[in-house]
Coordinates of C-alpha atoms and ligand atoms in Angstrom, one line a residue:
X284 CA 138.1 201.7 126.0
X285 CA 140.8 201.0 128.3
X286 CA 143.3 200.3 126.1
X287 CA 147.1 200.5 125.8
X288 CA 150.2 199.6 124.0
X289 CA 153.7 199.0 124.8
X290 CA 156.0 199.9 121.9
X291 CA 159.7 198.8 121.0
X292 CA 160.9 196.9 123.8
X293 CA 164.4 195.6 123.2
X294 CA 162.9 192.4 123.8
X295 CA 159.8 191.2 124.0
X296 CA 159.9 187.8 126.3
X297 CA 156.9 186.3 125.5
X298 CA 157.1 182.5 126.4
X299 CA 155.0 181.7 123.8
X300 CA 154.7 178.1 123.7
X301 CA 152.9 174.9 124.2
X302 CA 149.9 175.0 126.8
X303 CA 151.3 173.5 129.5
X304 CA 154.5 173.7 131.4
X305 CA 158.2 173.3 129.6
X306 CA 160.3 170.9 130.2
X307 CA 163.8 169.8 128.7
X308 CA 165.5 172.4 126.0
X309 CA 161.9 174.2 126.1
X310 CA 162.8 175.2 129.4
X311 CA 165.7 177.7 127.1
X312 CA 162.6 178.8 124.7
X313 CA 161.8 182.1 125.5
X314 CA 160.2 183.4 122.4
X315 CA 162.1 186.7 122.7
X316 CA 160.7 189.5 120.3
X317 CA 163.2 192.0 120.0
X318 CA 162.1 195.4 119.0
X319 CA 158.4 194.0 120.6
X320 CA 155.2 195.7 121.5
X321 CA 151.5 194.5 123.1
X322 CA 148.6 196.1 122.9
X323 CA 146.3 195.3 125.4
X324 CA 142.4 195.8 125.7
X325 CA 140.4 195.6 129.1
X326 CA 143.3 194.1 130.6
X327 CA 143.7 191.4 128.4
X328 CA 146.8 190.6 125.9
X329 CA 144.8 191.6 122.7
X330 CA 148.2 191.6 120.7
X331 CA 151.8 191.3 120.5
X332 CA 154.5 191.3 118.1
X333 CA 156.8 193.3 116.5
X334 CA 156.4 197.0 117.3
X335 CA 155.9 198.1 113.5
X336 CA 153.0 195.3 113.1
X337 CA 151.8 196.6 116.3
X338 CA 151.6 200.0 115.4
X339 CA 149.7 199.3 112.3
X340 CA 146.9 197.6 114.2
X341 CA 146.8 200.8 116.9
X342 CA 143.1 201.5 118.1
X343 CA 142.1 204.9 118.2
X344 CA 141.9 205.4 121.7
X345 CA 145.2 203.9 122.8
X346 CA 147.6 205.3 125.6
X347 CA 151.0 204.6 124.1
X348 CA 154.4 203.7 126.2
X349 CA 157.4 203.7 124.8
X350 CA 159.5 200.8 126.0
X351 CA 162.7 203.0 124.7
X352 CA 165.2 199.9 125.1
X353 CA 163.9 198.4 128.1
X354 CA 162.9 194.5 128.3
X355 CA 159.0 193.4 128.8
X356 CA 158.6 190.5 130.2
X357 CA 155.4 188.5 132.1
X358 CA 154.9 189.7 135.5
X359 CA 156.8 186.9 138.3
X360 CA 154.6 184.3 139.5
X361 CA 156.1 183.0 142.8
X362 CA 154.7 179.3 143.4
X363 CA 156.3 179.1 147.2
X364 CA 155.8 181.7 149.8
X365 CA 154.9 182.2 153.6
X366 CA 153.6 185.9 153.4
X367 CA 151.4 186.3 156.5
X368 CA 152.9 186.2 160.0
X369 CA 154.0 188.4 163.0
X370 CA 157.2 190.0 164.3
X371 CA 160.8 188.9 162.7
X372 CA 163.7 186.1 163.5
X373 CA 166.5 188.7 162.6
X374 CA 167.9 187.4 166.6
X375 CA 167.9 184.2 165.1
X376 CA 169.5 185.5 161.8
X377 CA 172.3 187.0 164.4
X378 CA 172.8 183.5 166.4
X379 CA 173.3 181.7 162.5
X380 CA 175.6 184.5 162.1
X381 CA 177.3 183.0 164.9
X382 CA 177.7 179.8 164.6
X383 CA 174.1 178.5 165.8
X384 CA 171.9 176.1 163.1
X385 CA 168.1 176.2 162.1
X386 CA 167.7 172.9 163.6
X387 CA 169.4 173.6 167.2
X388 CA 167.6 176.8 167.3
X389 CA 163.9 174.9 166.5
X390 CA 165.1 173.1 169.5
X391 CA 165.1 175.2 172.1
X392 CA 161.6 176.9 171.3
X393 CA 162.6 179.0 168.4
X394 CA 162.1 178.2 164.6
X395 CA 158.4 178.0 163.6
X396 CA 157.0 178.1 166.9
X397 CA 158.6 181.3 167.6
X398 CA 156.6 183.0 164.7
X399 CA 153.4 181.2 165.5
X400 CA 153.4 182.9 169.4
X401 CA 153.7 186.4 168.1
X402 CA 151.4 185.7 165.3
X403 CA 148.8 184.3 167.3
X404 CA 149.2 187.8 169.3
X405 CA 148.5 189.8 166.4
X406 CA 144.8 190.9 165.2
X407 CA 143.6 190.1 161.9
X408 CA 144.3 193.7 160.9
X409 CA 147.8 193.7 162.4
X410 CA 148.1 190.6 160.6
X411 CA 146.7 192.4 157.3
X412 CA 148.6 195.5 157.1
X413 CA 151.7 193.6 158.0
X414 CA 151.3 191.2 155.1
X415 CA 149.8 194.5 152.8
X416 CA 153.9 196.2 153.6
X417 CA 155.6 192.6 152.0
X418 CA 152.8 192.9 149.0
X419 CA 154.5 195.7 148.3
X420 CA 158.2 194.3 148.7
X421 CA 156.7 191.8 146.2
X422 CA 155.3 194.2 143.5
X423 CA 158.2 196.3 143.7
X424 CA 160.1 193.0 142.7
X425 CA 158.5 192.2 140.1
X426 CA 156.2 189.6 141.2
X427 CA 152.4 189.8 140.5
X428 CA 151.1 186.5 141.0
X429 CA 151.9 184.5 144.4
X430 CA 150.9 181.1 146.6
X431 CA 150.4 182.4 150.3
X432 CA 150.3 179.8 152.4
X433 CA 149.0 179.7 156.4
X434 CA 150.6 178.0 158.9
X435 CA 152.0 180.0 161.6
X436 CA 148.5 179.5 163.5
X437 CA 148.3 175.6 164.1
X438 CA 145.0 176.2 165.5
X439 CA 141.3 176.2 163.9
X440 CA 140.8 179.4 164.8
X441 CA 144.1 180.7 164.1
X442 CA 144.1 179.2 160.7
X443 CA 141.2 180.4 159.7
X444 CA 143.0 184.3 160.6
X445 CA 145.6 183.6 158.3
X446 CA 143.7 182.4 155.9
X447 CA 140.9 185.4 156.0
X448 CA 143.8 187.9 155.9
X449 CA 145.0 186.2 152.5
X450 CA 141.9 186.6 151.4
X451 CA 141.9 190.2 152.2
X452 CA 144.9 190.6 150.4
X453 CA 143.5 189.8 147.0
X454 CA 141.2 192.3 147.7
X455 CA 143.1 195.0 148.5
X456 CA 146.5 194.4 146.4
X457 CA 147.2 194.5 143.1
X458 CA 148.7 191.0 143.5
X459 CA 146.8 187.9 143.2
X460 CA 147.4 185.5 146.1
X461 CA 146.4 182.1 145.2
X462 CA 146.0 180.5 148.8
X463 CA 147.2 177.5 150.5
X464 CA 146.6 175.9 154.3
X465 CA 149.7 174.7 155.8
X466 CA 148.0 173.8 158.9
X467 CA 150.5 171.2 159.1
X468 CA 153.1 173.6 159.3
X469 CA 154.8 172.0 163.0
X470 CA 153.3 170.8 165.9
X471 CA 152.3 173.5 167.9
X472 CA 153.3 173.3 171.7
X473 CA 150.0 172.7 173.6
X474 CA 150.2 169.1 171.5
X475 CA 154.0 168.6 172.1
X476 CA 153.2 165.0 174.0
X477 CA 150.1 164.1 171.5
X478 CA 151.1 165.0 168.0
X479 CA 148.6 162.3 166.8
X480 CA 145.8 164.9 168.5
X481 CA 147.4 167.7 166.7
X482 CA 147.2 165.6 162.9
X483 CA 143.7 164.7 164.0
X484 CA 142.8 168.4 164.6
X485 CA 144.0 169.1 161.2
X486 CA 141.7 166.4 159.4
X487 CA 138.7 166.4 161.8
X488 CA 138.4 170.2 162.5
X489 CA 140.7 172.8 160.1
X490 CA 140.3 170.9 156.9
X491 CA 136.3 170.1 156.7
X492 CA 136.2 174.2 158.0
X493 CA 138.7 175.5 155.4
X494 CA 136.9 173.7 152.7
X495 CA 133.8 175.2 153.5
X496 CA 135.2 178.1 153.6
X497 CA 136.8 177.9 150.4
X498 CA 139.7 179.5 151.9
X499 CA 142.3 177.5 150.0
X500 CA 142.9 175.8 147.1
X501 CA 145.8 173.4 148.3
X502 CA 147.3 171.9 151.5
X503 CA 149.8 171.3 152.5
X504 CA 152.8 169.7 154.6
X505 CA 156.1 169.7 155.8
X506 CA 157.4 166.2 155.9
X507 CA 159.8 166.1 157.9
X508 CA 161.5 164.2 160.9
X509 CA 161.0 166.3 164.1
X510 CA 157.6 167.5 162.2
X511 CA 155.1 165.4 160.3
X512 CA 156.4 162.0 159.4
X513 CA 155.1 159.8 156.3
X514 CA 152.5 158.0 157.8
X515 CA 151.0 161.5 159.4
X516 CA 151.5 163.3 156.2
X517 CA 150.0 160.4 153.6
X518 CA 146.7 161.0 156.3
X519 CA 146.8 164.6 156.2
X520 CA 146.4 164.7 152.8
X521 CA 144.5 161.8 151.7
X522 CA 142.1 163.8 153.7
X523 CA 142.8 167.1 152.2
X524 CA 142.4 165.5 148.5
X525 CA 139.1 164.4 150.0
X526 CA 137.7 167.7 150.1
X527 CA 139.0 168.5 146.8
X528 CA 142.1 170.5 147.4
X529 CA 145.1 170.0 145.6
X530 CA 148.5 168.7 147.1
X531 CA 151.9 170.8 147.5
X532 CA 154.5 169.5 149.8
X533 CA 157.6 170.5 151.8
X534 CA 159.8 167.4 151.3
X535 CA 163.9 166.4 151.8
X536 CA 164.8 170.0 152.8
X537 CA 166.8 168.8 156.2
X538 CA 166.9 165.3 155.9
X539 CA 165.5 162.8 153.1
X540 CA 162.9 161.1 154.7
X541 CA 160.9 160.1 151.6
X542 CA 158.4 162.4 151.4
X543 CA 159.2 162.6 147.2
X544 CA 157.9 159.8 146.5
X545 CA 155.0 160.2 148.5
X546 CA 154.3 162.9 146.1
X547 CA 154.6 160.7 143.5
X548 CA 152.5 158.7 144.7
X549 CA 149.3 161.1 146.0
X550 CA 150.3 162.7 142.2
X551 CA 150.9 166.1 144.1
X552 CA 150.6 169.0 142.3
X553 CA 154.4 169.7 143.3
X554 CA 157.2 168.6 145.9
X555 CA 158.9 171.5 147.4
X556 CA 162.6 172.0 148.5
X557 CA 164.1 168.5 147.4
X558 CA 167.7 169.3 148.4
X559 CA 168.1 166.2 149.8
X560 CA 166.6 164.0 147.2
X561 CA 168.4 161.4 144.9
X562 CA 167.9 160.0 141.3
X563 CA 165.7 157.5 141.9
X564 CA 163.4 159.9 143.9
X565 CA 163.3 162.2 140.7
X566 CA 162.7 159.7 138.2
X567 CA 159.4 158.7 140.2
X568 CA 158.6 162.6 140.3
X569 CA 159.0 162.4 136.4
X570 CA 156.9 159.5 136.2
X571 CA 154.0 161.1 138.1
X572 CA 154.1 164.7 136.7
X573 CA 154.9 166.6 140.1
X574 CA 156.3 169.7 139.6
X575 CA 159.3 170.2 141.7
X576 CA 159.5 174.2 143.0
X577 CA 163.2 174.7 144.0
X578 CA 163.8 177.3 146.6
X579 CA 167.6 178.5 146.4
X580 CA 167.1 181.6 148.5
X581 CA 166.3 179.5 151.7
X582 CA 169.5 176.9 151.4
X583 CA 171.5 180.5 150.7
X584 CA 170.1 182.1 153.6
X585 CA 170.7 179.3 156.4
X586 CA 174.1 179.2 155.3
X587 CA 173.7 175.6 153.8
X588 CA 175.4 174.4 150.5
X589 CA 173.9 171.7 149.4
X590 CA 171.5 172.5 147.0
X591 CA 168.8 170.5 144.6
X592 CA 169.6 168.4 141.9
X593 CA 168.6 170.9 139.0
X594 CA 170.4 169.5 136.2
X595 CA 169.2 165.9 136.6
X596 CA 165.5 167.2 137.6
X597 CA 165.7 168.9 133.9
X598 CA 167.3 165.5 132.5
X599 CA 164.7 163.8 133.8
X600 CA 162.0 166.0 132.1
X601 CA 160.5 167.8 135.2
X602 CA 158.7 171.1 134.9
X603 CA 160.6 172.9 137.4
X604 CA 159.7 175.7 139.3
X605 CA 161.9 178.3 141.0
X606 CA 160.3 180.4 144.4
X607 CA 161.5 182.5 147.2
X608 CA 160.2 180.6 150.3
X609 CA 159.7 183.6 151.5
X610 CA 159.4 183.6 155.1
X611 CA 160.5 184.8 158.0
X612 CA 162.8 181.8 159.6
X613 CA 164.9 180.1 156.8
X614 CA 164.1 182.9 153.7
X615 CA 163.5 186.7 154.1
X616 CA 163.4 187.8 150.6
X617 CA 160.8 188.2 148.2
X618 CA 162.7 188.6 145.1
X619 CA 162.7 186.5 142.4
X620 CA 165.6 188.1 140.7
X621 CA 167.6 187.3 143.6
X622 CA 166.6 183.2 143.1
X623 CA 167.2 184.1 139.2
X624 CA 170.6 185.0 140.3
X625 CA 170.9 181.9 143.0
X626 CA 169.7 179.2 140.1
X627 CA 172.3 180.6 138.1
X628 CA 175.7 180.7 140.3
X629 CA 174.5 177.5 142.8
X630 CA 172.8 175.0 140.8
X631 CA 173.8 175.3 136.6
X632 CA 170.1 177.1 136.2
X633 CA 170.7 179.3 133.0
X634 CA 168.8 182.6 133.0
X635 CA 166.5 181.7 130.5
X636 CA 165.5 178.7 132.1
X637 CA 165.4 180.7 135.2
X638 CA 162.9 182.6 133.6
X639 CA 160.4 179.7 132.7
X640 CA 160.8 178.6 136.2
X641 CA 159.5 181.5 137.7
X642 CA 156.9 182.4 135.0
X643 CA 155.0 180.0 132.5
X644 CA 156.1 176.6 134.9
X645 CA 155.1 178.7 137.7
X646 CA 151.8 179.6 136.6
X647 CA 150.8 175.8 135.6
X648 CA 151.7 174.7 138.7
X649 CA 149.2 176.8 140.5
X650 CA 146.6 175.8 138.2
X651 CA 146.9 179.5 136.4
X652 CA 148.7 178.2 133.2
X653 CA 146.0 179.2 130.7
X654 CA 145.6 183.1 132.5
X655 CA 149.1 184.0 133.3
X656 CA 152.9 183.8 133.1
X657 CA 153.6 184.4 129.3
X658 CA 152.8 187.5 126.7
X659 CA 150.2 185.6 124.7
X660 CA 146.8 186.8 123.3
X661 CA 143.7 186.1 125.0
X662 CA 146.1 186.6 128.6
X663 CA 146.5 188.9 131.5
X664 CA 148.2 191.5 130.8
X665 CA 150.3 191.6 133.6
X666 CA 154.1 192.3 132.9
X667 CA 157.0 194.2 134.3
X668 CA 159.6 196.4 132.4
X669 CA 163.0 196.0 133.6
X670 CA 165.5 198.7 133.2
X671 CA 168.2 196.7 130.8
X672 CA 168.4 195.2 127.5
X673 CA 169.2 191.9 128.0
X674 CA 166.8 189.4 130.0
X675 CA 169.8 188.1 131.3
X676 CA 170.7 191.2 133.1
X677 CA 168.3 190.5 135.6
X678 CA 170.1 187.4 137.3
X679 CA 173.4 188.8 136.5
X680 CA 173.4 192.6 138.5
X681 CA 171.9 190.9 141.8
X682 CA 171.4 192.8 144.3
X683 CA 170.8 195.6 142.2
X684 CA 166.6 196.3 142.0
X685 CA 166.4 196.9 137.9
X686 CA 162.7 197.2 138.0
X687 CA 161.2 200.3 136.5
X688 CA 157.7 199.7 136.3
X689 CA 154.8 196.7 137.1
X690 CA 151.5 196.4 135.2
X691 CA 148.7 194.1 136.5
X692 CA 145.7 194.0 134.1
X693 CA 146.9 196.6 131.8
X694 CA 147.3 198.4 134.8
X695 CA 150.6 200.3 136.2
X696 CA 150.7 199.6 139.4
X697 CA 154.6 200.3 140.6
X698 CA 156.7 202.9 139.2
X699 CA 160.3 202.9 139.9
X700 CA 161.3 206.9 140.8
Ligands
NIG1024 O1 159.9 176.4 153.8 N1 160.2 174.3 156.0 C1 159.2 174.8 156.5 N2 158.8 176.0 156.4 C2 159.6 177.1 156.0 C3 160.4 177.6 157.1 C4 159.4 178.3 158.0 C5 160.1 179.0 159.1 O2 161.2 178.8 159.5 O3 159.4 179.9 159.7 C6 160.5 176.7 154.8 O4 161.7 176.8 154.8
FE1025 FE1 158.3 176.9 152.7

């Protein structure tokens, strides 16, 4: 029972490939079937290939849909995102407008801390059907797999909220949220003077408690100067990797202040941002196998320009990853196709490598390589069917929302009117 097919997409973008994440030319292979179908049983990828093979394998029961010229492609699976926190910074979005920076406004009180207030004042379930409204933003873009990180608490207690409410997201979203504490987000203000109080809190108090909990399956950081510095953040997640969590990191986004190759060395899953970071710094990346997620949408939307080093991270034979950073301060979108469309024009990222970013390389970098983020037998079927013929389209009409519909699990669960 429970079974459907899709029939006669104009293409078919499976990712079919090796069982891990891509890396050089592979990055380009999409294993596009045009004219492809699925057929999926139980919500699992029990076929694909061309649409006349397809139809000859047809159960009885099936509930066909007809494709009619549109692409298929693996739902988005978005490795780098801040979904859970109160209120908005559109005021600060205004004072950028006007000249102000991210860094002078973090100075006088704004910035993360700003966020962290009003979420602090927010129940859990103001907290929950806030972050249940941006599920949607994010289903509606195509995204059906996402990292949700905490980190606008900086408090046990807080923490924990966040945390709990990403939990209660996976249970009442069609999305999977694979979670992630960023307790060592900033220094909160009550530990302005001590921040060595504040790194101690994190490895004495949040981490043994999240653990326990099993609230996340990473940690953690943002290495940065002004916010945890290398000796703070090799601690923090020594102590993390202690309780058996992986490592993800925010490193180089303002200033490069080696926090890449302390990925290298603590072999973190992956090293986030990077826009200030330098050859040498990717070539111990390569060496180590981190994973670098790139996160175009949140240099575009603090007016920066300088952007990562894509082409040389591909030379030098890193899986890369493409997010939104989505979050309220430096990146208020959830849209992949808008980073699709960022990779492309600001950093040489073709669309098909664009794709594997945001998809297959995205998937093994949240430990989810063998369940999702390519059309492949014995998978999830969870895939989106965009409303042009061309993959390329979708990085190319930005701006423009192409999505018509979203399955997760052989299930529809967004229909474009
Ligand atoms: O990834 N860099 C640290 N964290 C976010 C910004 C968070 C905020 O401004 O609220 C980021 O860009
Ligand atoms: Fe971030």
């Amino acid at each position: 029972m429970n079974s459907i097919a899709v029939l006669h997409a104009a293409q078919l973008v499976t990712l079919a490939g090796p069982q891990r994440a891509r890396v050089g030319p592979e990055l380009s292979e999409l294993a596009i079937i045009e004219g492809g179908g699925i057929i999926v049983r139980d919500g699992v990828i029990a076929a694909a290939g061309p649409s006349d093979e397809i139809e000859r394998e047809l159960p009885n029961d099936v509930e066909i849909l007809d494709a009619k010229g549109r692409i298929v492609l693996p739902g988005f699976v978005d490795a780098h995102a801040h979904p859970v926190f109160a209120g908005n910074r559109v005021d600060e979005f205004e004072m950028r407008a006007r000249g102000a920076t991210y860094e002078e406004i973090a100075a006088t009180g704004g910035g993360i801390r700003s966020t962290v207030r009003k979420t602090r004042a927010a129940s859990e379930a103001q907290l929950l059907a806030l972050a249940q409204t941006r599920a949607n933003w994010f289903l509606r873009c195509g995204t059906t797999t996402m990292e949700a990180k905490s980190g606008y608490g900086l408090s046990l207690d807080e923490e924990l909220k966040i945390l709990r409410v990403i939990r209660q997201l996976n249970e009442t979203t069609p999305i999977e949220f694979v979670p992630t504490f960023l307790g060592a987000h900033a220094i909160p203000e009550e530990f302005r003077g001590a921040p060595e109080q504040y790194v101690a809190l994190v490895i004495h108090e949040m981490l043994p408690s999240v653990a326990e909990e099993q609230l996340a399956e990473s940690c953690d950081i943002f290495c940065e100067c002004g916010y945890f510095d290398l000796a703070d953040s090799e601690k923090i997640l020594m102590a993390a990797q202690e309780h058996g969590l992986r490592i993800r990191m925010h490193v180089d986004q303002l200033t490069n202040s080696g926090g890449a190759f302390l990925a290298a060395r603590l072999h973190a899953a992956t090293a986030d941002h990077l826009e200030q970071t330098n050859a040498t710094e990717i070539a111990a990346l390569a060496e180590a196998g981190v994973q670098p997620v790139l996160l175009p949408a949140s240099v575009y939307a603090l007016g920066k320009t300088r952007y990562p080093k894509a082409r040389t991270m591909i030379e030098a034979g890193l899986a890369v990853v493409l997010a939104t950073d989505f979050n309220p301060g430096s990146s208020p979108t959830p849209s992949i196709p808008m980073v699709l469309s960022l990779a492309a024009t600001q950093m040489n990222i073709t669309p098909a490598e664009g794709v594997t970013a945001t998809t297959i390389n995205a998937a093994y970098s949240l430990g989810r390589g063998d369940k999702i983020g390519s059309l492949e037998v014995g998978k999830l079927a969870n895939f989106c069917v965009f409303d042009c013929a061309d993959y390329r389209e979708i990085a190319y009409w930005f701006g423009l929302p192409q999505i018509d519909s979203v399955y997760v699990r052989g299930e529809r669960v967004f229909h474009a009117d």
